[in-house]
CSV table of C-alpha atoms in Angstrom, one decimal:
chain,number,residue,atom,x,y,z
O,1,UNK,CA,0.0,0.0,0.0
O,2,UNK,CA,1.4,3.4,-0.9
O,3,UNK,CA,0.1,6.7,0.4
O,4,UNK,CA,1.8,10.0,-0.2
O,5,UNK,CA,4.8,8.2,-1.4
O,6,UNK,CA,5.1,6.0,1.7
O,7,UNK,CA,5.0,2.2,1.5
O,8,UNK,CA,3.7,0.2,4.5
O,9,UNK,CA,1.3,-2.6,5.3
O,10,UNK,CA,-2.1,-2.0,6.9
O,11,UNK,CA,-1.8,-2.1,10.6
O,12,UNK,CA,1.9,-1.1,10.7
O,13,UNK,CA,3.0,2.1,12.4
O,14,UNK,CA,5.9,3.2,10.1
O,15,UNK,CA,6.7,6.8,9.9
O,16,UNK,CA,6.7,8.2,6.3
O,17,UNK,CA,10.0,8.1,4.6
O,18,UNK,CA,9.9,11.9,4.0
O,19,UNK,CA,10.5,12.4,7.8
O,20,UNK,CA,9.3,15.5,9.5
O,21,UNK,CA,7.7,17.0,6.4
O,22,UNK,CA,5.0,14.4,6.7
O,23,UNK,CA,2.8,13.6,9.7
O,24,UNK,CA,0.8,10.4,9.6
O,25,UNK,CA,-2.8,10.9,10.8
O,26,UNK,CA,-2.7,7.7,12.9
O,27,UNK,CA,-0.5,9.5,15.4
O,28,UNK,CA,-3.5,11.5,16.5
O,29,UNK,CA,-5.8,8.5,16.7
O,30,UNK,CA,-4.0,5.4,18.0
O,31,UNK,CA,-4.7,4.4,21.6
O,32,UNK,CA,-1.4,2.5,21.9
O,33,UNK,CA,0.5,5.7,20.8
O,34,UNK,CA,-1.3,7.7,23.4
O,35,UNK,CA,-0.4,5.2,26.2
O,36,UNK,CA,3.2,5.2,25.0
O,37,UNK,CA,3.3,9.0,25.1
O,38,UNK,CA,2.5,8.9,28.8
O,39,UNK,CA,5.5,6.7,29.5
O,40,UNK,CA,8.1,7.9,26.9
O,41,UNK,CA,7.3,11.6,26.9
O,42,UNK,CA,5.5,12.9,30.0
O,43,UNK,CA,7.2,10.4,32.4
O,44,UNK,CA,10.4,10.4,30.3
O,45,UNK,CA,13.4,12.8,29.9
O,46,UNK,CA,11.5,16.0,29.7
O,47,UNK,CA,10.7,19.0,32.0
O,48,UNK,CA,6.9,19.4,32.4
O,49,UNK,CA,5.5,22.8,33.4
O,50,UNK,CA,3.7,22.5,36.8
O,51,UNK,CA,2.7,26.0,38.1
O,52,UNK,CA,4.0,29.4,39.0
O,53,UNK,CA,6.2,29.9,42.1
O,54,UNK,CA,3.7,32.6,43.0
O,55,UNK,CA,1.0,29.9,43.3
O,56,UNK,CA,2.9,28.2,46.1
O,57,UNK,CA,4.4,31.4,47.7
O,58,UNK,CA,4.1,30.5,51.4
O,59,UNK,CA,5.0,27.4,53.4
O,60,UNK,CA,2.0,25.1,53.4
O,61,UNK,CA,0.7,26.3,50.0
O,62,UNK,CA,-0.1,23.7,47.4
O,63,UNK,CA,-1.4,23.7,43.8
O,64,UNK,CA,-2.7,20.6,41.9
O,65,UNK,CA,-1.7,20.1,38.3
O,66,UNK,CA,-0.9,17.3,35.8
O,67,UNK,CA,2.0,15.6,34.1
O,68,UNK,CA,0.4,14.1,31.1
O,69,UNK,CA,-2.7,12.4,32.6
O,70,UNK,CA,-1.0,11.8,36.0
O,71,UNK,CA,-2.4,14.1,38.7
O,72,UNK,CA,0.3,16.0,40.7
O,73,UNK,CA,0.5,18.1,43.8
O,74,UNK,CA,3.1,20.9,44.0
O,75,UNK,CA,3.9,22.2,47.5
O,76,UNK,CA,6.1,24.6,49.4
O,77,UNK,CA,7.3,23.0,52.7
O,78,UNK,CA,8.4,24.7,55.9
O,79,UNK,CA,12.0,24.7,54.6
O,80,UNK,CA,10.8,27.1,51.9
O,81,UNK,CA,11.7,24.5,49.2
O,82,UNK,CA,9.2,23.5,46.4
O,83,UNK,CA,8.3,19.8,46.1
O,84,UNK,CA,6.0,17.8,43.7
O,85,UNK,CA,4.6,14.3,43.9
O,86,UNK,CA,1.8,12.2,42.5
O,87,UNK,CA,-1.6,13.1,43.8
O,88,UNK,CA,-2.4,9.5,44.7
O,89,UNK,CA,-2.7,7.8,48.0
O,90,UNK,CA,-0.3,4.8,48.0
O,91,UNK,CA,-3.0,2.7,49.8
O,92,UNK,CA,-5.9,2.4,47.4
O,93,UNK,CA,-5.2,5.1,44.9
O,94,UNK,CA,-7.5,7.9,45.9
O,95,UNK,CA,-6.7,11.5,45.2
O,96,UNK,CA,-4.9,13.1,48.2
O,97,UNK,CA,-5.7,16.8,47.4
O,98,UNK,CA,-9.3,17.3,46.3
O,99,UNK,CA,-9.1,21.1,45.9
O,100,UNK,CA,-7.1,22.9,43.1
O,101,UNK,CA,-5.1,24.9,45.7
O,102,UNK,CA,-4.9,25.7,49.4
O,103,UNK,CA,-2.7,25.7,52.4
O,104,UNK,CA,-2.2,22.7,54.7
O,105,UNK,CA,0.2,21.1,57.1
O,106,UNK,CA,-0.3,17.6,55.6
O,107,UNK,CA,-2.4,15.6,53.3
O,108,UNK,CA,-4.8,13.1,54.8
O,109,UNK,CA,-6.6,10.7,52.4
O,110,UNK,CA,-10.3,10.9,52.9
O,111,UNK,CA,-10.8,7.2,52.2
O,112,UNK,CA,-8.7,5.6,55.0
O,113,UNK,CA,-7.0,8.5,56.6
O,114,UNK,CA,-3.4,7.7,55.5
O,115,UNK,CA,-1.3,10.9,56.0
O,116,UNK,CA,1.5,12.3,53.9
O,117,UNK,CA,3.8,15.3,54.5
O,118,UNK,CA,4.3,18.2,52.2
O,119,UNK,CA,7.2,16.4,50.5
O,120,UNK,CA,4.9,13.4,49.6
O,121,UNK,CA,6.3,11.0,52.1
O,122,UNK,CA,3.9,8.6,53.9
O,123,UNK,CA,3.9,9.5,57.6
O,124,UNK,CA,0.9,7.7,59.1
O,125,UNK,CA,-1.4,4.8,58.6
O,126,UNK,CA,-4.6,4.7,60.6
O,127,UNK,CA,-4.7,1.8,63.0
O,128,UNK,CA,-1.3,0.6,61.7
O,129,UNK,CA,-0.8,-1.5,64.8
O,130,UNK,CA,-4.4,-2.7,64.9
O,131,UNK,CA,-6.7,-2.6,68.0
O,132,UNK,CA,-6.5,-4.7,71.1
O,133,UNK,CA,-3.7,-6.8,69.6
O,134,UNK,CA,-5.8,-7.7,66.6
O,135,UNK,CA,-5.6,-6.6,62.9
O,136,UNK,CA,-3.2,-3.9,61.7
O,137,UNK,CA,-0.4,-4.0,59.2
O,138,UNK,CA,2.3,-6.7,59.2
O,139,UNK,CA,5.3,-6.1,61.4
O,140,UNK,CA,7.6,-5.7,58.4
O,141,UNK,CA,5.5,-3.0,56.8
O,142,UNK,CA,7.7,0.1,56.2
O,143,UNK,CA,6.2,3.5,55.6
O,144,UNK,CA,9.2,4.6,53.6
O,145,UNK,CA,8.5,1.9,50.9
O,146,UNK,CA,5.0,3.3,50.2
O,147,UNK,CA,5.4,6.9,48.9
O,148,UNK,CA,3.7,8.2,45.8
O,149,UNK,CA,6.0,9.0,42.9
O,150,UNK,CA,8.1,12.1,43.5
O,151,UNK,CA,9.4,14.6,40.9
O,152,UNK,CA,12.6,16.5,40.4
O,153,UNK,CA,12.0,20.3,40.5
O,154,UNK,CA,13.5,23.1,38.6
O,155,UNK,CA,12.5,26.8,38.6
O,156,UNK,CA,13.1,29.4,35.8
O,157,UNK,CA,12.1,33.0,36.2
O,158,UNK,CA,9.1,32.1,38.5
O,159,UNK,CA,8.0,29.0,36.5
O,160,UNK,CA,8.1,25.6,38.2
O,161,UNK,CA,8.9,22.6,36.1
O,162,UNK,CA,9.0,18.9,37.2
O,163,UNK,CA,10.4,15.7,35.8
O,164,UNK,CA,10.0,12.0,36.7
O,165,UNK,CA,13.3,11.2,35.0
O,166,UNK,CA,16.7,11.0,36.6
O,167,UNK,CA,18.3,11.4,33.2
O,168,UNK,CA,16.8,14.7,32.0
O,169,UNK,CA,19.4,17.4,31.4
O,170,UNK,CA,19.4,20.5,33.8
O,171,UNK,CA,16.6,22.9,32.9
O,172,UNK,CA,19.0,25.5,31.5
O,173,UNK,CA,20.5,23.0,29.1
O,174,UNK,CA,17.1,21.5,28.3
O,175,UNK,CA,15.8,24.9,27.2
O,176,UNK,CA,18.8,26.2,25.5
O,177,UNK,CA,20.2,29.8,25.6
O,178,UNK,CA,17.8,31.3,23.0
O,179,UNK,CA,14.6,30.0,24.7
O,180,UNK,CA,15.8,30.8,28.2
O,181,UNK,CA,16.6,34.3,27.0
O,182,UNK,CA,13.1,34.8,25.6
O,183,UNK,CA,11.5,33.6,28.9
O,184,UNK,CA,13.7,36.1,30.8
O,185,UNK,CA,12.6,38.8,28.4
O,186,UNK,CA,9.0,38.5,29.6
O,187,UNK,CA,9.3,37.3,33.2
O,188,UNK,CA,12.9,38.0,34.3
O,189,UNK,CA,13.3,40.1,37.5
O,190,UNK,CA,9.5,40.5,37.9
O,191,UNK,CA,7.2,39.2,40.6
O,192,UNK,CA,4.2,37.5,38.9
O,193,UNK,CA,0.6,37.7,40.1
O,194,UNK,CA,-2.3,35.5,38.8
O,195,UNK,CA,-5.0,37.8,37.6
O,196,UNK,CA,-7.3,35.2,36.0
O,197,UNK,CA,-7.5,31.5,35.1
O,198,UNK,CA,-9.8,29.0,33.5
O,199,UNK,CA,-9.7,25.6,31.7
O,200,UNK,CA,-10.8,25.1,28.1
O,201,UNK,CA,-11.9,21.7,26.9
O,202,UNK,CA,-10.7,21.0,23.4
O,203,UNK,CA,-12.2,18.3,21.1
O,204,UNK,CA,-8.9,17.2,19.7
O,205,UNK,CA,-5.6,15.3,20.4
O,206,UNK,CA,-3.2,17.3,22.5
O,207,UNK,CA,-0.6,17.4,19.7
O,208,UNK,CA,-2.9,19.3,17.3
O,209,UNK,CA,-3.1,22.2,19.8
O,210,UNK,CA,0.6,22.2,20.5
O,211,UNK,CA,1.3,22.2,16.7
O,212,UNK,CA,-1.1,25.1,16.4
O,213,UNK,CA,0.9,27.2,18.9
O,214,UNK,CA,4.0,26.6,16.8
O,215,UNK,CA,2.3,27.3,13.5
O,216,UNK,CA,3.1,30.9,12.6
O,217,UNK,CA,1.8,30.3,9.1
O,218,UNK,CA,-1.8,30.1,10.2
O,219,UNK,CA,-2.0,33.0,12.6
O,220,UNK,CA,-2.9,35.8,10.2
O,221,UNK,CA,-4.9,33.5,7.9
O,222,UNK,CA,-7.3,31.9,10.4
O,223,UNK,CA,-7.5,34.9,12.8
O,224,UNK,CA,-9.4,37.7,11.1
O,225,UNK,CA,-9.1,39.9,14.1
O,226,UNK,CA,-5.3,39.9,13.8
O,227,UNK,CA,-5.3,41.2,10.2
O,228,UNK,CA,-8.4,43.5,10.5
O,229,UNK,CA,-6.8,45.5,13.3
O,230,UNK,CA,-3.2,45.1,12.0
O,231,UNK,CA,-2.0,43.2,15.1
O,232,UNK,CA,-0.2,40.4,13.3
O,233,UNK,CA,0.5,39.9,9.6
O,234,UNK,CA,3.2,37.7,8.0
O,235,UNK,CA,4.7,40.7,6.3
O,236,UNK,CA,5.6,42.2,9.6
O,237,UNK,CA,9.2,42.1,10.8
O,238,UNK,CA,9.7,38.9,12.9
O,239,UNK,CA,10.9,35.3,12.8
O,240,UNK,CA,11.1,31.9,14.3
O,241,UNK,CA,13.7,30.6,16.9
O,242,UNK,CA,14.2,26.9,17.6
O,243,UNK,CA,16.4,25.1,20.1
O,244,UNK,CA,18.7,22.3,19.0
O,245,UNK,CA,16.1,19.6,19.9
O,246,UNK,CA,13.4,21.3,17.8
O,247,UNK,CA,10.9,20.9,20.6
O,248,UNK,CA,11.0,24.4,21.9
O,249,UNK,CA,10.3,27.5,19.8
O,250,UNK,CA,9.7,31.3,19.8
O,251,UNK,CA,7.6,33.1,17.2
O,252,UNK,CA,7.8,36.9,17.3
O,253,UNK,CA,6.7,39.9,15.4
O,254,UNK,CA,6.6,43.7,15.7
O,255,UNK,CA,4.4,46.3,14.1
O,256,UNK,CA,5.9,47.9,11.0
O,257,UNK,CA,4.0,50.9,9.7
O,258,UNK,CA,5.4,50.7,6.2
O,259,UNK,CA,4.6,47.0,5.8
O,260,UNK,CA,1.2,47.7,7.2
O,261,UNK,CA,0.4,49.6,4.1
O,262,UNK,CA,1.3,46.8,1.7
O,263,UNK,CA,-1.2,44.8,-0.4
O,264,UNK,CA,0.4,41.4,0.2
O,265,UNK,CA,-2.8,39.9,1.4
O,266,UNK,CA,-5.3,41.5,-0.8
O,267,UNK,CA,-3.3,40.8,-4.0
O,268,UNK,CA,-3.6,37.1,-3.2
O,269,UNK,CA,-7.3,37.3,-2.5
O,270,UNK,CA,-6.7,36.2,1.1
O,271,UNK,CA,-9.4,36.8,3.7
O,272,UNK,CA,-7.4,39.5,5.5
O,273,UNK,CA,-9.9,42.3,6.5
O,274,UNK,CA,-13.4,42.8,7.5
O,275,UNK,CA,-15.9,45.6,7.9
O,276,UNK,CA,-15.9,45.1,11.7
O,277,UNK,CA,-15.0,47.8,14.0
O,278,UNK,CA,-14.7,48.0,17.8
O,279,UNK,CA,-17.3,49.8,19.8
O,280,UNK,CA,-14.6,50.3,22.4
O,281,UNK,CA,-11.2,50.9,20.7
O,282,UNK,CA,-9.6,51.1,24.1
O,283,UNK,CA,-9.5,47.3,24.0
O,284,UNK,CA,-6.3,47.7,21.9
O,285,UNK,CA,-4.9,50.6,23.9
O,286,UNK,CA,-1.6,49.4,25.5
O,287,UNK,CA,1.6,50.7,27.1
O,288,UNK,CA,5.2,50.2,26.1
O,289,UNK,CA,6.4,47.3,28.2
O,290,UNK,CA,9.4,45.9,26.2
O,291,UNK,CA,12.1,48.1,24.6
O,292,UNK,CA,12.7,45.8,21.7
O,293,UNK,CA,9.4,46.7,20.0
O,294,UNK,CA,8.1,43.1,19.8
O,295,UNK,CA,4.3,43.2,20.2
O,296,UNK,CA,3.7,39.5,19.9
O,297,UNK,CA,5.8,36.6,21.2
O,298,UNK,CA,4.6,33.0,21.5
O,299,UNK,CA,7.1,30.7,23.2
O,300,UNK,CA,6.6,26.9,23.7
O,301,UNK,CA,8.5,24.4,25.8
O,302,UNK,CA,8.1,20.7,24.9
O,303,UNK,CA,5.9,18.9,25.7
O,304,UNK,CA,3.0,21.2,26.7
O,305,UNK,CA,3.9,24.7,27.9
O,306,UNK,CA,3.2,28.0,26.2
O,307,UNK,CA,4.1,31.5,27.3
O,308,UNK,CA,2.4,34.3,25.4
O,309,UNK,CA,2.9,38.0,25.1
O,310,UNK,CA,0.3,39.5,22.8
O,311,UNK,CA,0.4,43.3,23.3
O,312,UNK,CA,0.3,43.6,27.1
O,313,UNK,CA,-1.7,40.4,27.6
O,314,UNK,CA,0.7,37.9,29.2
O,315,UNK,CA,-0.5,34.3,29.9
O,316,UNK,CA,0.6,30.8,30.3
O,317,UNK,CA,-1.1,27.9,28.5
O,318,UNK,CA,-0.7,24.4,29.8
O,319,UNK,CA,-1.8,21.5,27.6
O,320,UNK,CA,-3.2,18.5,29.4
O,321,UNK,CA,-4.0,15.3,27.4
O,322,UNK,CA,-7.3,13.6,28.1
O,323,UNK,CA,-7.3,10.9,25.5
O,324,UNK,CA,-6.7,10.4,21.9
O,325,UNK,CA,-9.4,12.9,20.8
O,326,UNK,CA,-9.5,15.5,23.6
O,327,UNK,CA,-7.4,17.6,25.8
O,328,UNK,CA,-7.7,20.4,28.4
O,329,UNK,CA,-6.0,23.8,28.0
O,330,UNK,CA,-5.3,25.5,31.3
O,331,UNK,CA,-5.0,29.3,31.0
O,332,UNK,CA,-3.3,31.5,33.6
O,333,UNK,CA,-3.3,35.2,33.0
O,334,UNK,CA,-0.4,37.1,34.6
O,335,UNK,CA,0.2,40.6,35.9
O,336,UNK,CA,3.1,41.8,37.9
O,337,UNK,CA,3.5,43.2,41.4
O,338,UNK,CA,4.7,46.6,40.2
O,339,UNK,CA,1.9,47.1,37.7
O,340,UNK,CA,0.2,50.5,38.1
O,341,UNK,CA,-3.6,50.5,38.4
O,342,UNK,CA,-3.8,51.6,34.7
O,343,UNK,CA,-1.5,48.9,33.5
O,344,UNK,CA,-3.4,46.2,35.4
O,345,UNK,CA,-6.7,47.5,33.9
O,346,UNK,CA,-5.1,47.3,30.4
O,347,UNK,CA,-4.0,43.7,31.0
O,348,UNK,CA,-7.4,42.7,32.1
O,349,UNK,CA,-9.1,44.4,29.2
O,350,UNK,CA,-6.7,42.8,26.7
O,351,UNK,CA,-7.4,39.4,28.2
O,352,UNK,CA,-10.6,39.6,26.1
O,353,UNK,CA,-8.4,39.0,23.0
O,354,UNK,CA,-7.2,35.5,24.0
O,355,UNK,CA,-9.1,32.4,25.2
O,356,UNK,CA,-12.1,30.3,24.1
O,357,UNK,CA,-14.2,33.5,23.6
O,358,UNK,CA,-11.3,35.8,22.7
O,359,UNK,CA,-11.5,37.9,19.6
O,360,UNK,CA,-8.2,36.5,18.4
O,361,UNK,CA,-8.1,32.9,19.5
O,362,UNK,CA,-11.6,31.5,19.6
O,363,UNK,CA,-10.9,29.9,16.2
O,364,UNK,CA,-8.1,27.8,17.7
O,365,UNK,CA,-10.7,26.1,19.9
O,366,UNK,CA,-12.5,24.9,16.8
O,367,UNK,CA,-9.9,24.2,14.2
O,368,UNK,CA,-8.2,21.3,16.1
O,369,UNK,CA,-11.7,19.7,16.2
O,370,UNK,CA,-12.1,20.3,12.5
O,371,UNK,CA,-8.8,18.3,11.9
O,372,UNK,CA,-9.7,15.5,14.3
O,373,UNK,CA,-13.1,15.0,12.6
O,374,UNK,CA,-11.6,15.5,9.1
O,375,UNK,CA,-9.0,12.7,9.5
O,376,UNK,CA,-11.4,10.2,11.1
O,377,UNK,CA,-11.4,7.9,8.0
O,378,UNK,CA,-7.8,8.6,6.8
O,379,UNK,CA,-5.4,7.1,9.4
O,380,UNK,CA,-3.2,5.9,6.5
O,381,UNK,CA,-2.8,9.4,5.0
O,382,UNK,CA,-0.2,12.0,6.0
O,383,UNK,CA,-0.3,15.7,6.4
O,384,UNK,CA,2.2,17.9,4.6
O,385,UNK,CA,4.7,20.2,6.3
O,386,UNK,CA,6.8,21.8,3.6
O,387,UNK,CA,6.2,25.5,4.1
O,388,UNK,CA,9.6,27.2,4.5
O,389,UNK,CA,11.5,24.0,3.4
O,390,UNK,CA,12.3,20.8,5.2
O,391,UNK,CA,14.6,21.9,8.1
O,392,UNK,CA,14.0,22.5,11.8
O,393,UNK,CA,16.2,25.6,12.0
O,394,UNK,CA,15.5,29.1,13.1
O,395,UNK,CA,14.4,31.5,10.3
O,396,UNK,CA,13.9,35.2,9.9
O,397,UNK,CA,10.4,34.7,8.4
O,398,UNK,CA,7.2,33.4,9.8
O,399,UNK,CA,6.0,32.0,6.4
O,400,UNK,CA,7.3,28.7,7.5
O,401,UNK,CA,6.4,25.5,9.3
O,402,UNK,CA,9.9,25.0,10.7
O,403,UNK,CA,8.8,25.0,14.3
O,404,UNK,CA,6.0,22.5,13.7
O,405,UNK,CA,8.6,20.2,12.0
O,406,UNK,CA,10.8,20.8,15.1
O,407,UNK,CA,8.0,19.5,17.3
O,408,UNK,CA,7.9,16.3,15.3
O,409,UNK,CA,11.7,16.0,15.5
O,410,UNK,CA,11.6,16.1,19.2
O,411,UNK,CA,8.5,13.9,19.4
O,412,UNK,CA,9.9,11.1,17.1
O,413,UNK,CA,13.2,11.1,19.1
O,414,UNK,CA,11.5,10.4,22.4
O,415,UNK,CA,8.9,8.0,20.9
O,416,UNK,CA,11.5,6.1,18.8
O,417,UNK,CA,9.3,6.5,15.7
């Protein structure tokens, strides 16, 4: 059988010979692939975004999150260090923390009252020694042998990452100089504050959304608001940065008044403008926050972290897989402790641009589902990723799919595909 130039037998899972310029649609559909991703990627040699340091600011604070589909608790203990461990009682598997966040001295399982400290160590078993000389645990039972899985922790400019691997490189090496520098550009030296959050349920495989965040080619074609109000066009000055692994990327652009007058879109008959106007133009009113003139920066860290700066709207997106055909997108909107009242008001107003109902990104909540539904009967077919060539290198244009190809480079390496 040959599809798109690739020969393989039905039922086989061979990657197309063209490499990262082709993506087989079965990779979004196969349950065995999904299960393997949990082991080889999320629990493998990667750093997973967990939360903000500001969300566990005080001793006793905790925040629940996920690594793949594994529930996780992040804590700050009395030693002022951050810890993370599986949100699972080692007795019968119940969740330990039932709330998204809080402050506590310990975690007691509601099922049988087994207790764990803020580092995830089992400290108490109800009626461990039985009653009246009867029942209880065996004499050889050792608390230390029954802890939930614990994660390694790394922090970068107020972001908390965790890994279940002993082999993963230090976080600075994992990210690389270019990506680390662009995180510092937005968050470095600043005290973050959460100014809003919500979770968006998406009807598609997690990889489709992560690809979307790396796909600079689509941004001014799908999102009519971007082009109508001249916020983002491919003819603006900008580019793509990738780390050596290909898994992390930065897409950036800046307003260019001269390019803004060009007819690059209209000459091709591309849907680039509308007759819509804003009843409140102040929605787009901003303040100069960064001296480099960059008005849009999207940064991703493999396997599921996104840091956005769109005008003065700064947010974190965390992608959580929920099966082969659905995922959750956790949004956390960020302000800073030194924001003026006016700046905070601008950030909150601009938050209407981004999210499931946002003027810019509501289409992203649909298009992944369009793909998931569109490929339902075509698992043997492959998508094409040839815009901008076939490399996974940084480029000084955004008319490229280099960063999407980079994702598949990193993905295939970890998955051995």
